[in-house]
């Protein structure tokens, strides 16, 4: 049984560009959350998708958007990249319980 | 959402038992307590979760007093590979979704 998988693992983008990160949840999970983790800090909640809708959102600008597909997989899109967007982006999935499982993350570097 | 407070860092030696205590005074009735372990540049790894009393699995134990205002993660006989950041989170699922709020975590350093 595959856990949460994220792609790509590493990514380098230029300021002003747009990026799309992908996440496949653990089998049986229907809820996907995205987190941003800057170096040396704890993960910060971006938003959560359930039933293909954004259910909750953290304190992130509209440049951060997402989508959830009928198969529960999800994408995180970031527009107009800034140097400060460089971070480890984490995807977590869960089902009707409180236990969330995380992927290995996507390391985004903006230059 | 209940806020958690845990020590910023801890040091231990191989073979010792490590106890990390987390304070969550405003825990709600339907909240669970979950601990994650994170190594550099990796996603947090689920360690253990509990609601009350004591929970034990193959890697750790979680002690929760009756008032549930704190919890203690116990790692028996730590090794160098247990050096990591440990996060205590409190939350529940309601309305079909849940949100995990991470604090700064506890940086555990295990020395030879």
Coordinates of C-alpha atoms in Angstrom, one line a residue:
Chain A
X1 CA 0.0 0.0 0.0
X2 CA 1.7 3.2 -1.2
X3 CA 1.7 6.1 1.3
X4 CA 1.4 9.7 0.3
X5 CA 3.5 10.5 -2.8
X6 CA 4.6 13.9 -4.0
X7 CA 6.1 15.0 -7.2
X8 CA 8.6 16.3 -8.1
X9 CA 11.0 15.9 -5.2
X10 CA 13.1 18.9 -6.1
X11 CA 12.4 21.9 -8.3
X12 CA 14.2 25.1 -9.2
X13 CA 12.2 28.0 -10.6
X14 CA 12.9 31.7 -11.4
X15 CA 11.2 34.6 -9.7
X16 CA 7.9 35.5 -11.4
X17 CA 7.3 32.0 -12.7
X18 CA 4.5 29.7 -11.8
X19 CA 4.8 26.2 -10.3
X20 CA 2.6 23.2 -9.9
X21 CA 3.2 20.5 -7.2
X22 CA 1.3 17.2 -7.1
X23 CA 0.2 14.9 -4.4
X24 CA -1.4 11.4 -4.4
X25 CA -3.0 10.6 -1.0
X26 CA -2.7 7.4 0.8
X27 CA -5.1 4.7 -0.4
X28 CA -8.5 5.2 1.3
X29 CA -7.9 8.8 2.2
X30 CA -10.1 11.6 0.9
X31 CA -8.7 14.7 2.5
X32 CA -5.5 16.5 1.3
X33 CA -3.7 19.3 3.1
X34 CA -0.8 21.3 2.0
X35 CA 1.9 22.8 4.2
X36 CA 4.9 25.1 3.6
X37 CA 8.0 24.6 5.7
X38 CA 10.8 27.1 5.7
X39 CA 14.2 26.1 6.9
X40 CA 14.3 25.7 10.6
X41 CA 10.6 26.2 11.2
X42 CA 7.6 24.1 11.7
X43 CA 5.2 23.4 8.8
X44 CA 2.7 26.2 8.1
X45 CA -0.8 25.2 7.0
X46 CA -1.7 26.5 3.5
X47 CA -5.1 24.9 2.8
X48 CA -7.1 21.7 2.9
X49 CA -9.2 20.0 0.2
X50 CA -12.1 17.7 0.8
X51 CA -14.7 16.6 -1.7
X52 CA -12.9 18.6 -4.3
X53 CA -13.4 21.9 -2.5
X54 CA -11.1 24.1 -0.5
X55 CA -12.4 23.7 3.1
X56 CA -9.9 25.6 5.2
X57 CA -7.2 28.1 4.4
X58 CA -4.2 29.4 6.3
X59 CA -2.7 32.8 6.1
X60 CA -1.3 32.6 2.5
X61 CA -2.0 35.0 -0.4
X62 CA -4.1 34.2 -3.4
X63 CA -1.0 33.4 -5.3
X64 CA -1.3 30.0 -3.7
X65 CA -4.2 28.0 -5.1
X66 CA -5.1 24.3 -5.4
X67 CA -7.3 21.7 -6.8
X68 CA -8.5 18.3 -5.8
X69 CA -9.5 15.7 -8.4
X70 CA -12.2 13.1 -8.2
X71 CA -9.6 10.4 -7.4
X72 CA -8.6 12.6 -4.4
X73 CA -5.2 13.6 -5.7
X74 CA -4.3 17.2 -5.4
X75 CA -2.3 20.0 -6.9
X76 CA -0.8 23.1 -5.4
X77 CA -0.2 26.0 -7.7
X78 CA 1.9 29.0 -6.8
X79 CA 1.9 32.0 -9.2
X80 CA 4.4 34.9 -9.5
X81 CA 7.0 33.1 -7.4
X82 CA 9.0 35.1 -4.9
X83 CA 12.4 34.2 -3.4
X84 CA 10.5 33.8 -0.1
X85 CA 8.5 31.0 -1.5
X86 CA 11.6 28.8 -1.4
X87 CA 10.7 26.0 1.0
X88 CA 9.8 22.4 1.5
X89 CA 6.2 21.9 0.5
X90 CA 4.4 19.0 2.3
X91 CA 1.2 17.2 1.4
X92 CA -0.7 15.3 4.1
X93 CA -3.7 13.0 3.6
X94 CA -6.3 11.7 6.0
X95 CA -9.7 10.1 6.0
X96 CA -12.6 10.4 8.4
X97 CA -10.2 10.1 11.3
X98 CA -7.8 12.7 12.8
X99 CA -4.7 10.9 11.7
X100 CA -2.8 12.6 8.9
X101 CA 0.1 11.1 7.0
X102 CA 2.7 13.1 5.2
X103 CA 4.6 12.7 1.9
X104 CA 8.3 13.2 1.6
X105 CA 7.8 16.8 0.4
X106 CA 8.9 18.8 -2.6
X107 CA 11.9 21.1 -2.2
X108 CA 11.2 24.3 -4.2
X109 CA 14.0 26.7 -4.8
X110 CA 13.3 30.1 -6.3
X111 CA 16.2 31.9 -7.8
Chain B
X1 CA -7.6 25.2 18.0
X2 CA -5.7 24.3 21.1
X3 CA -2.2 25.8 21.3
X4 CA 0.7 23.5 22.4
X5 CA 3.9 24.3 24.3
X6 CA 6.9 22.0 24.3
X7 CA 10.6 22.5 25.0
X8 CA 12.6 23.9 22.2
X9 CA 15.4 21.4 22.6
X10 CA 16.6 18.4 24.6
X11 CA 19.7 16.4 24.8
X12 CA 20.1 12.7 25.6
X13 CA 22.5 9.8 25.3
X14 CA 22.2 6.6 23.5
X15 CA 20.3 4.0 25.5
X16 CA 18.5 6.4 27.7
X17 CA 14.8 6.9 28.0
X18 CA 13.6 10.3 26.7
X19 CA 10.4 12.0 27.9
X20 CA 9.1 15.0 26.0
X21 CA 6.2 16.8 27.6
X22 CA 3.7 19.0 25.8
X23 CA 1.3 21.4 27.4
X24 CA -2.2 22.0 25.8
X25 CA -4.3 23.7 28.4
X26 CA -7.2 24.6 26.0
X27 CA -7.7 21.1 24.5
X28 CA -11.2 20.5 23.4
X29 CA -13.4 17.5 24.2
X30 CA -13.1 16.0 20.8
X31 CA -9.4 16.7 20.3
X32 CA -6.8 14.0 19.9
X33 CA -3.1 14.3 20.7
X34 CA -0.7 13.3 18.0
X35 CA 3.1 13.3 17.9
X36 CA 5.2 13.4 14.7
X37 CA 8.9 13.0 14.1
X38 CA 10.7 14.9 11.4
X39 CA 14.2 14.5 10.0
X40 CA 15.8 17.2 7.9
X41 CA 14.3 17.6 4.4
X42 CA 11.7 14.9 5.0
X43 CA 8.0 14.9 5.7
X44 CA 6.8 14.5 9.3
X45 CA 6.4 10.8 10.3
X46 CA 3.5 9.8 12.5
X47 CA 4.7 8.3 15.8
X48 CA 1.7 7.9 18.1
X49 CA -1.8 9.3 18.8
X50 CA -4.0 9.1 21.9
X51 CA -7.1 10.6 23.5
X52 CA -6.6 9.7 27.2
X53 CA -4.6 7.5 29.6
X54 CA -1.7 5.6 28.0
X55 CA -1.0 4.4 24.5
X56 CA 1.9 2.3 23.5
X57 CA 3.2 1.1 20.1
X58 CA 6.4 -0.4 18.9
X59 CA 8.3 2.8 19.0
X60 CA 6.9 5.0 21.7
X61 CA 4.5 5.5 24.6
X62 CA 2.1 8.4 25.1
X63 CA 1.0 9.3 28.6
X64 CA -2.1 11.5 29.0
X65 CA -3.3 12.5 32.5
X66 CA -7.0 12.6 33.3
X67 CA -7.3 16.4 32.7
X68 CA -5.7 16.0 29.3
X69 CA -4.0 19.4 29.7
X70 CA -0.6 17.9 28.9
X71 CA 0.9 14.8 27.4
X72 CA 4.3 13.1 27.5
X73 CA 5.9 11.2 24.7
X74 CA 8.3 8.6 25.9
X75 CA 11.0 7.1 23.7
X76 CA 12.6 4.1 25.3
X77 CA 16.4 3.5 24.8
X78 CA 17.0 6.1 22.2
X79 CA 19.7 5.7 19.6
X80 CA 21.6 8.2 17.4
X81 CA 18.9 7.8 14.7
X82 CA 16.3 9.3 17.0
X83 CA 17.9 12.7 16.6
X84 CA 15.1 14.7 15.0
X85 CA 12.5 17.3 15.7
X86 CA 9.4 16.1 17.5
X87 CA 6.1 17.9 17.1
X88 CA 3.1 17.6 19.5
X89 CA -0.2 18.5 17.8
X90 CA -3.7 18.7 19.2
X91 CA -6.8 18.6 17.0
X92 CA -10.0 16.9 16.0
X93 CA -12.0 16.3 13.0
X94 CA -15.3 18.1 12.6
X95 CA -17.4 19.1 9.7
X96 CA -15.6 16.6 7.5
X97 CA -12.1 18.1 7.7
X98 CA -9.3 18.7 10.1
X99 CA -6.4 21.0 10.3
X100 CA -3.1 20.4 12.0
X101 CA -1.3 23.4 13.5
X102 CA 2.4 22.8 14.0
X103 CA 4.5 24.6 16.6
X104 CA 8.3 24.9 16.7
X105 CA 8.7 21.4 17.9
X106 CA 11.4 19.9 20.2
X107 CA 14.8 19.3 18.7
X108 CA 16.1 16.1 20.3
X109 CA 19.8 15.5 20.0
X110 CA 21.1 12.1 21.0
X111 CA 24.8 11.8 21.8
X112 CA 27.0 8.7 21.7

